[in-house]
mmCIF file of C-alpha atoms in Angstrom:
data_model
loop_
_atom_site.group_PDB
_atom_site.id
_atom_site.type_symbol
_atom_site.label_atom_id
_atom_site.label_comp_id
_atom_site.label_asym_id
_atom_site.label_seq_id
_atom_site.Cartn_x
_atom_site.Cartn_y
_atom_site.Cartn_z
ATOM 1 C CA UNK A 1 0.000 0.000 0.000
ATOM 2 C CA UNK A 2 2.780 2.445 -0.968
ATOM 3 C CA UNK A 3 6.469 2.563 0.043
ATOM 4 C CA UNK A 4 7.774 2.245 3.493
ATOM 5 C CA UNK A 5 11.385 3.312 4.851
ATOM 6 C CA UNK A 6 13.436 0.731 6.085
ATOM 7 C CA UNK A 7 13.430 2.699 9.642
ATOM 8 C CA UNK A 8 12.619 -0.434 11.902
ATOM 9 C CA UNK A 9 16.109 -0.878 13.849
ATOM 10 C CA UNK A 10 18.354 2.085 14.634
ATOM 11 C CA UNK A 11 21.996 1.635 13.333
ATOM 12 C CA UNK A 12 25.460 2.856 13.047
ATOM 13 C CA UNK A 13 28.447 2.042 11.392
ATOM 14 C CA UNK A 14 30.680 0.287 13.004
ATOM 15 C CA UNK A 15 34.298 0.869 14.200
ATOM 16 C CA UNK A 16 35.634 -2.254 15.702
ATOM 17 C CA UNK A 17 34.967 -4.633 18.454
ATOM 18 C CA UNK A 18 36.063 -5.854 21.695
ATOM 19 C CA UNK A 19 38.259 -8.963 21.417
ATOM 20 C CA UNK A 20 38.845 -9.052 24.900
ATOM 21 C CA UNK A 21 35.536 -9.972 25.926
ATOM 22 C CA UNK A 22 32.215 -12.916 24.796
ATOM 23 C CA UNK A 23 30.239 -9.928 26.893
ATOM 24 C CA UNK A 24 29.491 -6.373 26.955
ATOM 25 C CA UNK A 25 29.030 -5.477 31.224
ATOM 26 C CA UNK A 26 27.707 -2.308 32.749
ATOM 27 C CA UNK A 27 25.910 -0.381 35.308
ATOM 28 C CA UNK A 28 22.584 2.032 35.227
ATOM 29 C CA UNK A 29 22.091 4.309 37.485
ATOM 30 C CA UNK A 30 19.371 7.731 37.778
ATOM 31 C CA UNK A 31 21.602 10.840 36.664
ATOM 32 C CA UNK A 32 20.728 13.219 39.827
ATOM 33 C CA UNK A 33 20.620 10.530 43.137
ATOM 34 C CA UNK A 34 23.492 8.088 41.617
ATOM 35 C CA UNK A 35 21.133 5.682 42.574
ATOM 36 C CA UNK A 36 21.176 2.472 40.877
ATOM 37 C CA UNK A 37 18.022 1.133 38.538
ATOM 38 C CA UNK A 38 17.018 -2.336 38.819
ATOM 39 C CA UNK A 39 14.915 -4.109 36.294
ATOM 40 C CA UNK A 40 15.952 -2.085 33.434
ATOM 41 C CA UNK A 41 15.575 -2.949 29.682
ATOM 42 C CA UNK A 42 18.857 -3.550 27.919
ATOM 43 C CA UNK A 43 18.914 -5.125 24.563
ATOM 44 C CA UNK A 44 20.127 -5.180 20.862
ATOM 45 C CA UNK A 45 17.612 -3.213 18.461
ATOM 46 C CA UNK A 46 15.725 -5.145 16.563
ATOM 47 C CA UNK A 47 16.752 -8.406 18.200
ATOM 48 C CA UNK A 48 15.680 -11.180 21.083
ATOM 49 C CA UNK A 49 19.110 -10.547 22.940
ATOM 50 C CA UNK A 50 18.396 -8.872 26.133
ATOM 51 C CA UNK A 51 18.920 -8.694 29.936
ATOM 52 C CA UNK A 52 17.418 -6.987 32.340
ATOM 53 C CA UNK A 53 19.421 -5.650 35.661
ATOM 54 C CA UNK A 54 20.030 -6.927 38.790
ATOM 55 C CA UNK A 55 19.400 -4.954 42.103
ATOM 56 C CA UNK A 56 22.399 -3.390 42.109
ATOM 57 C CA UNK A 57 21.913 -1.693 38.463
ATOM 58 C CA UNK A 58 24.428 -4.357 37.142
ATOM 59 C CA UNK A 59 23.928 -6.475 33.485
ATOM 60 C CA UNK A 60 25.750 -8.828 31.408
ATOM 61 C CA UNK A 61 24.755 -9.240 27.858
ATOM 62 C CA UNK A 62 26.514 -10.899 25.224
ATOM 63 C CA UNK A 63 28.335 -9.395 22.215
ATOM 64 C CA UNK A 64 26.303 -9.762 19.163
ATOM 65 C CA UNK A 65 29.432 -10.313 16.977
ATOM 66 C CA UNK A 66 29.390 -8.808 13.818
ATOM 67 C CA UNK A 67 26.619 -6.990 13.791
ATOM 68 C CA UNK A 68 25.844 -2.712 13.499
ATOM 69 C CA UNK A 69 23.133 -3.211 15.959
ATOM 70 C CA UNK A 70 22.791 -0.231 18.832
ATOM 71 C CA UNK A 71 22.463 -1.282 22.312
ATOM 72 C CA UNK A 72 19.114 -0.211 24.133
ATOM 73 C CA UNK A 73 18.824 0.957 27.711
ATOM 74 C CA UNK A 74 15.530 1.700 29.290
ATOM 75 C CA UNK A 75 13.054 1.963 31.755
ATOM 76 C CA UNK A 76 9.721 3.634 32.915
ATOM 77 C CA UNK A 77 10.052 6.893 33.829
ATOM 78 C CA UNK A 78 13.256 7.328 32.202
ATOM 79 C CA UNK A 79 14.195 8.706 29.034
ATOM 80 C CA UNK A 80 15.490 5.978 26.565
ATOM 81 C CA UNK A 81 19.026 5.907 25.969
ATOM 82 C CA UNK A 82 21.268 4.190 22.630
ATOM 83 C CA UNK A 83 24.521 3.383 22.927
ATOM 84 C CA UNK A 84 25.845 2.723 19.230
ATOM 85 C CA UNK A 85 29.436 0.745 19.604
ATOM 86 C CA UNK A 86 28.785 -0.183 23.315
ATOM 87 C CA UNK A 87 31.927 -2.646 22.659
ATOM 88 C CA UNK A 88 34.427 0.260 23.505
ATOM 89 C CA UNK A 89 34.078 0.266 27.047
ATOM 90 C CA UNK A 90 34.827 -2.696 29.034
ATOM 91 C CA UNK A 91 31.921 -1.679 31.464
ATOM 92 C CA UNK A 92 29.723 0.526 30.956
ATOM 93 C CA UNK A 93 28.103 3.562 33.113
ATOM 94 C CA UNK A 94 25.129 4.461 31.753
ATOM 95 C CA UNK A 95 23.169 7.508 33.350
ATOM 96 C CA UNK A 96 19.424 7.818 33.110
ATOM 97 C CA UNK A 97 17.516 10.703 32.645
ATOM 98 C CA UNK A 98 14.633 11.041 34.680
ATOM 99 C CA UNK A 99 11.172 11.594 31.697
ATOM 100 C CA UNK A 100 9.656 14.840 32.526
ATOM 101 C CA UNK A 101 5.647 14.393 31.830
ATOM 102 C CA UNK A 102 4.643 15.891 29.014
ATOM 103 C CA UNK A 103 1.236 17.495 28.497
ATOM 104 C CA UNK A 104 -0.492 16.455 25.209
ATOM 105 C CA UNK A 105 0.237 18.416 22.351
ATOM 106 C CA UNK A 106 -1.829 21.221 21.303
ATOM 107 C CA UNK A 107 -4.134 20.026 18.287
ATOM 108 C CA UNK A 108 -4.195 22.779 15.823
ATOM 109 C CA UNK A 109 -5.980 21.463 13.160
ATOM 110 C CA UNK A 110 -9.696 19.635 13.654
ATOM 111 C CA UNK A 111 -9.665 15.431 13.543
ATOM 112 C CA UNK A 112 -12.619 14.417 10.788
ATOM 113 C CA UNK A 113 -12.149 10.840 11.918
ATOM 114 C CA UNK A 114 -12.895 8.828 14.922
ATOM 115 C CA UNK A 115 -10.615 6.786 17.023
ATOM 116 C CA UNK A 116 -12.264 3.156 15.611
ATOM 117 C CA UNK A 117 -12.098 4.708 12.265
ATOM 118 C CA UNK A 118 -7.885 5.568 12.804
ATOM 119 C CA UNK A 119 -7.008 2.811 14.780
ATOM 120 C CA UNK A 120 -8.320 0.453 11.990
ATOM 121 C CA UNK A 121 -5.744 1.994 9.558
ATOM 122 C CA UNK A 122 -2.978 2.105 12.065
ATOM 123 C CA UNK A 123 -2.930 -1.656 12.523
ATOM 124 C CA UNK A 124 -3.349 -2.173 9.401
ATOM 125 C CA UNK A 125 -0.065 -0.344 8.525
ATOM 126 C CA UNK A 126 1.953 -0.807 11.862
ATOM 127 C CA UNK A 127 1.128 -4.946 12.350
ATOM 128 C CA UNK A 128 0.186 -5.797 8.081
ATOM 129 C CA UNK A 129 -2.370 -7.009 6.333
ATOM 130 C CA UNK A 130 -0.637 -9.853 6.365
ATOM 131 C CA UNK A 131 -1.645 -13.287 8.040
ATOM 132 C CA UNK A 132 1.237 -12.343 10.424
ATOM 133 C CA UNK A 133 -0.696 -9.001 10.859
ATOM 134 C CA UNK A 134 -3.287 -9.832 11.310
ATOM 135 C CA UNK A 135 -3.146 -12.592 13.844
ATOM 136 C CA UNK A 136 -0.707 -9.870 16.017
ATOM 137 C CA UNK A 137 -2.631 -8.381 18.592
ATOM 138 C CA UNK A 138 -1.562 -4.735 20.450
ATOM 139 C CA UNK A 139 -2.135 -5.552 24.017
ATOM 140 C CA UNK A 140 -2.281 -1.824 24.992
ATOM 141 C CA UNK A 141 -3.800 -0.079 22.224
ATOM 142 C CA UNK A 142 -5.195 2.236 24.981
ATOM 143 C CA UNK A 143 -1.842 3.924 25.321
ATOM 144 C CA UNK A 144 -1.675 5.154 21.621
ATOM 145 C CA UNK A 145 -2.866 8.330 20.825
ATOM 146 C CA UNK A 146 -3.813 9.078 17.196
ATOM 147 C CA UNK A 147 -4.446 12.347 15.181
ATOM 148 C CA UNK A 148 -5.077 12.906 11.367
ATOM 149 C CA UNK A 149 -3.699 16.241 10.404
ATOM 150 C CA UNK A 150 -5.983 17.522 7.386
ATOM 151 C CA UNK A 151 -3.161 20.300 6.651
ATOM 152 C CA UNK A 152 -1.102 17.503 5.458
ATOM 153 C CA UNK A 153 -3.684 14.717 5.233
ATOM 154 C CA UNK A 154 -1.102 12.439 7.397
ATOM 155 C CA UNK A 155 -1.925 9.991 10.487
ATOM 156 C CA UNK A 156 0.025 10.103 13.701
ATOM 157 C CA UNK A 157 0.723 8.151 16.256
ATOM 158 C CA UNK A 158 2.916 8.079 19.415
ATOM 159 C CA UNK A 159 2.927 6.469 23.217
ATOM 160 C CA UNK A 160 4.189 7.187 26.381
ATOM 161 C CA UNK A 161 4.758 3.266 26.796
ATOM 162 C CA UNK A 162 6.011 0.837 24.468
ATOM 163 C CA UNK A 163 4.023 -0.922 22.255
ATOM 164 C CA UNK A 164 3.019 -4.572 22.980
ATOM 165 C CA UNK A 165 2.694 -6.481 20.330
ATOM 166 C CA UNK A 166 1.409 -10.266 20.780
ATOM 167 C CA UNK A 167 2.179 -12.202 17.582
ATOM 168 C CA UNK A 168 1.224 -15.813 17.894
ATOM 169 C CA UNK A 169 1.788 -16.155 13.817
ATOM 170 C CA UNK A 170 5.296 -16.080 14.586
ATOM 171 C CA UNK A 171 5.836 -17.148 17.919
ATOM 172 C CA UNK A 172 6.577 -13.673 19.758
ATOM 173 C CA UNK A 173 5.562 -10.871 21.938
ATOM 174 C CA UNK A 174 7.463 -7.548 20.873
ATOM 175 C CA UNK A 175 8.034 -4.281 22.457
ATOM 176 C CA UNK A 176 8.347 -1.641 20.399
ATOM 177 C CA UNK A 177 9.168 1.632 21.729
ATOM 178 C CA UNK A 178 7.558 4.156 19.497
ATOM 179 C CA UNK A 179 9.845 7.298 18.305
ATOM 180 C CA UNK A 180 7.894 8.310 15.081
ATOM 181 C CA UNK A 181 4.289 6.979 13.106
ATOM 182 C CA UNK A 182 3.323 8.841 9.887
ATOM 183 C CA UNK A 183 1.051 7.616 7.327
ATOM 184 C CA UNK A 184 1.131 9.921 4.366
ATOM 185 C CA UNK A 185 -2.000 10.216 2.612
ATOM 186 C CA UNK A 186 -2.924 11.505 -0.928
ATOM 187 C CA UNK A 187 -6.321 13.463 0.138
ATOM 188 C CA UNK A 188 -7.975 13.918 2.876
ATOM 189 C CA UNK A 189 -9.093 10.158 3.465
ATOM 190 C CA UNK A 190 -8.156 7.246 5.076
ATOM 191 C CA UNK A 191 -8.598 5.030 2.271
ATOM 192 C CA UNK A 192 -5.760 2.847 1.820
ATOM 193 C CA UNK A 193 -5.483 1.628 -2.089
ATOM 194 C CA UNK A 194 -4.539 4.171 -3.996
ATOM 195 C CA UNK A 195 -4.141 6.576 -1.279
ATOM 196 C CA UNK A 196 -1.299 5.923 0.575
ATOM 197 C CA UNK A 197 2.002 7.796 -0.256
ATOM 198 C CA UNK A 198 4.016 5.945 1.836
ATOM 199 C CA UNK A 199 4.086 5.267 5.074
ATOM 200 C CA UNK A 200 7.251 5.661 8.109
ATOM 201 C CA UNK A 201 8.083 4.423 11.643
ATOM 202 C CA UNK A 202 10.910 4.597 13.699
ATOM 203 C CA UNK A 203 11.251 3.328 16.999
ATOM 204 C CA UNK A 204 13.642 0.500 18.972
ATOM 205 C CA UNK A 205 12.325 -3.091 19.041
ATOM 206 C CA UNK A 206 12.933 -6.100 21.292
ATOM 207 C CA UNK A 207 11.881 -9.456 20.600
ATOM 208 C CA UNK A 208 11.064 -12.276 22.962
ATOM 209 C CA UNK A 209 10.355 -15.938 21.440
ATOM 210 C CA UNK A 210 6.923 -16.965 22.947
ATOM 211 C CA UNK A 211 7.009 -20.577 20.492
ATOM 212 C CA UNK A 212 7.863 -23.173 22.657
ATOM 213 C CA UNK A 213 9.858 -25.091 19.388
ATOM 214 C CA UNK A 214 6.432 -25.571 17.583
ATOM 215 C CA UNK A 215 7.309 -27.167 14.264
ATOM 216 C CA UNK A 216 4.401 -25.061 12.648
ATOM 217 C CA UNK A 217 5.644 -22.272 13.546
ATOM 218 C CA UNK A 218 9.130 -23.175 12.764
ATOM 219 C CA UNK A 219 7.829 -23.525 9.203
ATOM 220 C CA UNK A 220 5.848 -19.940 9.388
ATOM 221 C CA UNK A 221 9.027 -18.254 10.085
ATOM 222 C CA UNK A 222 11.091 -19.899 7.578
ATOM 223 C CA UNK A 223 8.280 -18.574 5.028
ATOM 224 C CA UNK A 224 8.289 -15.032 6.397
ATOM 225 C CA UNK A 225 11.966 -14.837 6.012
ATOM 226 C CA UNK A 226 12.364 -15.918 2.740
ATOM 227 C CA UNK A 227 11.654 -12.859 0.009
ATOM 228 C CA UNK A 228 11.809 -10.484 3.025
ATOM 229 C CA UNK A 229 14.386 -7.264 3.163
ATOM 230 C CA UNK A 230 16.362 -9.608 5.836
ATOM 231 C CA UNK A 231 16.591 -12.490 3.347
ATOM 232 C CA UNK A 232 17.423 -9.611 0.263
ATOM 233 C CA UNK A 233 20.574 -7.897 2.171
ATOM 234 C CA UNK A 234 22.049 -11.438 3.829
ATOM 235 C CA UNK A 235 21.899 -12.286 0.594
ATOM 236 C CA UNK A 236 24.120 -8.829 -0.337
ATOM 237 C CA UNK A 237 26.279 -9.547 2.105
ATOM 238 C CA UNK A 238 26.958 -12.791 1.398
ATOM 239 C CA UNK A 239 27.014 -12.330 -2.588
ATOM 240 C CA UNK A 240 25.115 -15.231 -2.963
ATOM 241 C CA UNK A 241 21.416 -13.336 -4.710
ATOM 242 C CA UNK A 242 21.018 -15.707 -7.255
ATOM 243 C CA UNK A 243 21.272 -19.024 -5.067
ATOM 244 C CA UNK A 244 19.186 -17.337 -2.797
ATOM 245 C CA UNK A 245 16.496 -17.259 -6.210
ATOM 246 C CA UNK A 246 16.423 -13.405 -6.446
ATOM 247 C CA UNK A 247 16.363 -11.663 -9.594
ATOM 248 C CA UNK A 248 17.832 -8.154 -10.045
ATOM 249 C CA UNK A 249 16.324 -6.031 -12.992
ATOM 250 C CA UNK A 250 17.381 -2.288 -13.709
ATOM 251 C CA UNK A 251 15.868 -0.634 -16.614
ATOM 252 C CA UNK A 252 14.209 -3.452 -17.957
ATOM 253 C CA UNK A 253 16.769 -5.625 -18.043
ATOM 254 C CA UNK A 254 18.227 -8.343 -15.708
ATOM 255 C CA UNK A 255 21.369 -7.410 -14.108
ATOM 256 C CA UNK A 256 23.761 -9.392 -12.116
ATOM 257 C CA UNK A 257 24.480 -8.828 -8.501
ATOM 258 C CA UNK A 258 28.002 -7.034 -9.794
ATOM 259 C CA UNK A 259 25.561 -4.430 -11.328
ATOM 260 C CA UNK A 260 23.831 -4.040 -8.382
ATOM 261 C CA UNK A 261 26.320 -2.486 -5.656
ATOM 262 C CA UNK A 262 30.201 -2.401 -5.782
ATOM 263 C CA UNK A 263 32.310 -3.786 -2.362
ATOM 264 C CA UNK A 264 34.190 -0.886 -1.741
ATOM 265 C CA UNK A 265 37.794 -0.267 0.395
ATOM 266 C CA UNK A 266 37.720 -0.162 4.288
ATOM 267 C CA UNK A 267 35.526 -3.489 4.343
ATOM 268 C CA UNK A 268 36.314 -6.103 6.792
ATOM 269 C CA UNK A 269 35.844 -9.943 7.327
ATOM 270 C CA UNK A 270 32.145 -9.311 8.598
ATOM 271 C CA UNK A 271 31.538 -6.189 7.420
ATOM 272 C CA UNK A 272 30.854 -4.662 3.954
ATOM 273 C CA UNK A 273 31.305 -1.065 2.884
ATOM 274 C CA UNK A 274 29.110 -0.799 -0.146
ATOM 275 C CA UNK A 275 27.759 1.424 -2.822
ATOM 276 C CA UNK A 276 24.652 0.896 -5.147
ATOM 277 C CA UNK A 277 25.024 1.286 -8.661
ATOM 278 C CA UNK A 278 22.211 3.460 -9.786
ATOM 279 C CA UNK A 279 19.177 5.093 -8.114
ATOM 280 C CA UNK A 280 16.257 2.288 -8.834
ATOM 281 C CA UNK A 281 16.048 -1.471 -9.029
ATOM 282 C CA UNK A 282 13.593 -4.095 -9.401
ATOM 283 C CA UNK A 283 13.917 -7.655 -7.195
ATOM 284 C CA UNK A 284 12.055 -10.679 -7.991
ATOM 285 C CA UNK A 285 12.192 -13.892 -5.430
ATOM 286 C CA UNK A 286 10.662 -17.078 -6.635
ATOM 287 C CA UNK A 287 8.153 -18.093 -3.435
ATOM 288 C CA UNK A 288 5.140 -19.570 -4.871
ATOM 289 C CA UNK A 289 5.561 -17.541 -7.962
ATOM 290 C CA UNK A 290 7.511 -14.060 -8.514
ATOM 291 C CA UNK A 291 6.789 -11.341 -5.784
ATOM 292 C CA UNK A 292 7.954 -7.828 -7.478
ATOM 293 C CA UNK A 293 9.748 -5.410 -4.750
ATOM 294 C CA UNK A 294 11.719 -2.151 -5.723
ATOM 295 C CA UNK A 295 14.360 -0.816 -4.276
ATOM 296 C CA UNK A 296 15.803 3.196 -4.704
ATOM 297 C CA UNK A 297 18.774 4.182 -3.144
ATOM 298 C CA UNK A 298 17.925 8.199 -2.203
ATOM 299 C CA UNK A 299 21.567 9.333 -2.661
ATOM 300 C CA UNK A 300 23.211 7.001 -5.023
ATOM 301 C CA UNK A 301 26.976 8.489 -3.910
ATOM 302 C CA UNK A 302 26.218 7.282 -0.275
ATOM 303 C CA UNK A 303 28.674 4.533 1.185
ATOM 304 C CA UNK A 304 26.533 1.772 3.016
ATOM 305 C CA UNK A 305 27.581 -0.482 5.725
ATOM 306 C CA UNK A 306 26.480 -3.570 5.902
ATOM 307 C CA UNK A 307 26.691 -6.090 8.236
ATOM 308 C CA UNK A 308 25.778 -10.295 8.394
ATOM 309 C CA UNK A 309 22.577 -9.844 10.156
ATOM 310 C CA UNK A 310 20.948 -7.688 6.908
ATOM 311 C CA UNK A 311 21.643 -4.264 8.919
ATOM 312 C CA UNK A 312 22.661 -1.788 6.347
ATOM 313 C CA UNK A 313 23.510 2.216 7.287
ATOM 314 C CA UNK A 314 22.428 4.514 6.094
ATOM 315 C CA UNK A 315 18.654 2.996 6.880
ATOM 316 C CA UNK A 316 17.439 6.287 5.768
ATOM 317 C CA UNK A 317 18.787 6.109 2.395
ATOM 318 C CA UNK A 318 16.927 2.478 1.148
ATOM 319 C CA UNK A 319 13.377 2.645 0.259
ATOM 320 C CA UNK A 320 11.746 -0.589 -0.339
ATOM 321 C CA UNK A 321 8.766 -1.066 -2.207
ATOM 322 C CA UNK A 322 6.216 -3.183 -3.843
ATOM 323 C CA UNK A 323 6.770 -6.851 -2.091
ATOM 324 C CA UNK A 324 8.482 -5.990 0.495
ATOM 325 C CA UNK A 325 7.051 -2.798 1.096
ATOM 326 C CA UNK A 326 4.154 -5.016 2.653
ATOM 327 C CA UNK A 327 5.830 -6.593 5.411
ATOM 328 C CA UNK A 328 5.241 -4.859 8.770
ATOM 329 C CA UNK A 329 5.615 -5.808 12.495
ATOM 330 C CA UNK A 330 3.148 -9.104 12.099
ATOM 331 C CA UNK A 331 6.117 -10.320 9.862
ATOM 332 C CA UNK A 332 8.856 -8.897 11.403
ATOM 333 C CA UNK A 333 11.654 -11.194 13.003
ATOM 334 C CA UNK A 334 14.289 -10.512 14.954
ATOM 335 C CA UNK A 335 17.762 -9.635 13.140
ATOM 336 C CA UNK A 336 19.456 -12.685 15.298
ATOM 337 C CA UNK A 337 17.315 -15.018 13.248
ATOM 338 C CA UNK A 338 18.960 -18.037 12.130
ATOM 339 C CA UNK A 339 22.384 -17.162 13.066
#
């Protein structure tokens, strides 16, 4: 229903890593008493690697080698905090902020839509209207607030609380802590086909695997992944597009995966400093028939990094469309999948 910006895990490119260390250790503590926080939140974006800590502030966590992924601190009543090579330190101090409540915003502009009416749309475009969406249930849709600006026919939304997200398709409950919901509209509607410009969220994301090893989910997964923007850039990464049965097309012609992006100097054994070779491209992948997905690169002179796990930074610069345009939280999985 439009395009979508790859803005689902928050990256950086990455500098080295620790060799001294299998973990990454540290201590949280409130930035005014010292004191220490237990039960905090700390995990990779976008993955199911977390911890929470102990009662004296204190966490272990493991590295997640090879991978661009920013580490996550936070807790209620604190402001969130991202730590983007958290590798450097051997431990580290990490100072919250206390969150200072905010008052709801001023609405300048009048709402022609109800709550049931903008809701409806926002799951639609947050979870999919997929069978992964729509089997994914928000268990505190209460705590959203929505507003459709008619100046610039777009569809907000935002939380004071993560976003729980119960997704029994898949086999996990996700918490997705909200930073930025726009749905971009072409009049003053909230008609989906044919009306949707495109459609962006941004936020931090933490999975936790709720399957219990069933085979049929197992199975689901495997399905989800295969075609997705995950399966596309492993399959970058690895150079291996055409085993992986995608087909590249630029300009109406196939291309090979040498015509797609060019491995440029600085990259490392699990790293990849690339560059796309043009502004547009069209990617088949053979599941059950050909599923068309585009791709545009924004700023075609923009060095990527890329990493095993599919991350690739600049996020901002990718815009996927078509195919896997489609694929929201409801098919999401967690960038540790399968490795």
């Amino acid at each position: 229903m439009g395009r979508i910006w790859l803005l689902l895990i928050t990256l950086s490119i990455v500098l080295g890593t620790n060799a001294r260390a299998q973990e990454i250790t540290g201590h949280v503590f409130d930035s005014k008493t010292k004191e220490p926080i237990v039960g905090a939140s700390v995990y990779y974006d976008g993955s199911s690697v977390g911890t929470i800590t102990d009662f004296e502030g204190n966490f272990a966590i493991p590295i997640l080698s090879g991978s661009n992924s920013t580490l996550v601190v936070r807790h209620l009543g604190y402001q969130t905090k991202k730590l983007p090579q958290p590798w450097e330190s051997d431990t580290l101090q990490v100072a919250l902020v206390e969150q200072v409540q905010r008052l709801n915003e001023i609405v300048l502009t009048a709402d022609p839509f109800s709550r049931k009416e903008k809701m409806r749309v926002f799951q639609l475009e947050f979870l999919g209207d997929t069978p992964g969406g729509r089997k994914s249930t928000i268990l505190n849709e209460d705590s959203i607030r929505l507003h459709f600006n008619t100046y610039n026919n777009t569809l907000s939304a935002s939380s004071d609380h993560p976003i729980i997200i119960q997704n029994d398709f898949l086999g996990y409950r996700v918490s997705f802590d909200i930073q930025e919901f726009k749905i971009f509209f072409k009049s003053t509607s909230l008609e989906r086909l044919d009306n949707i410009h495109n459609t962006l969220y941004n936020g931090s994301t933490q999975f936790f695997d709720i399957s219990q090893g069933k085979i049929k989910i197992i199975k689901r997964r495997k399905r989800a992944y295969a075609g997705s923007r995950m399966h596309f850039m492993r399959a970058c990464w690895r150079g291996n597009l055409k085993a992986q049965k995608f087909i590249l097309r630029k300009r109406f012609r196939d291309i090979t995966a040498e015509e797609l992006f060019e491995v440029k100097n600085g990259s490392s054994g699990e790293f990849r400093r690339i560059q796309f070779l043009g502004e547009r491209f069209v990617i088949y992948h053979k599941r059950k028939g050909y599923y068309r997905s585009t791709l545009t690169i924004e700023n075609p002179a923009t060095l990527f990094s890329l990493d095993k796990y599919g991350n690739c930074n600049p996020y901002k610069e990718l815009v996927f469309g078509g195919y896997m345009s489609n694929f929201r939280l409801g098919d999401m999985l967690p960038i540790d999948y399968g490795l």
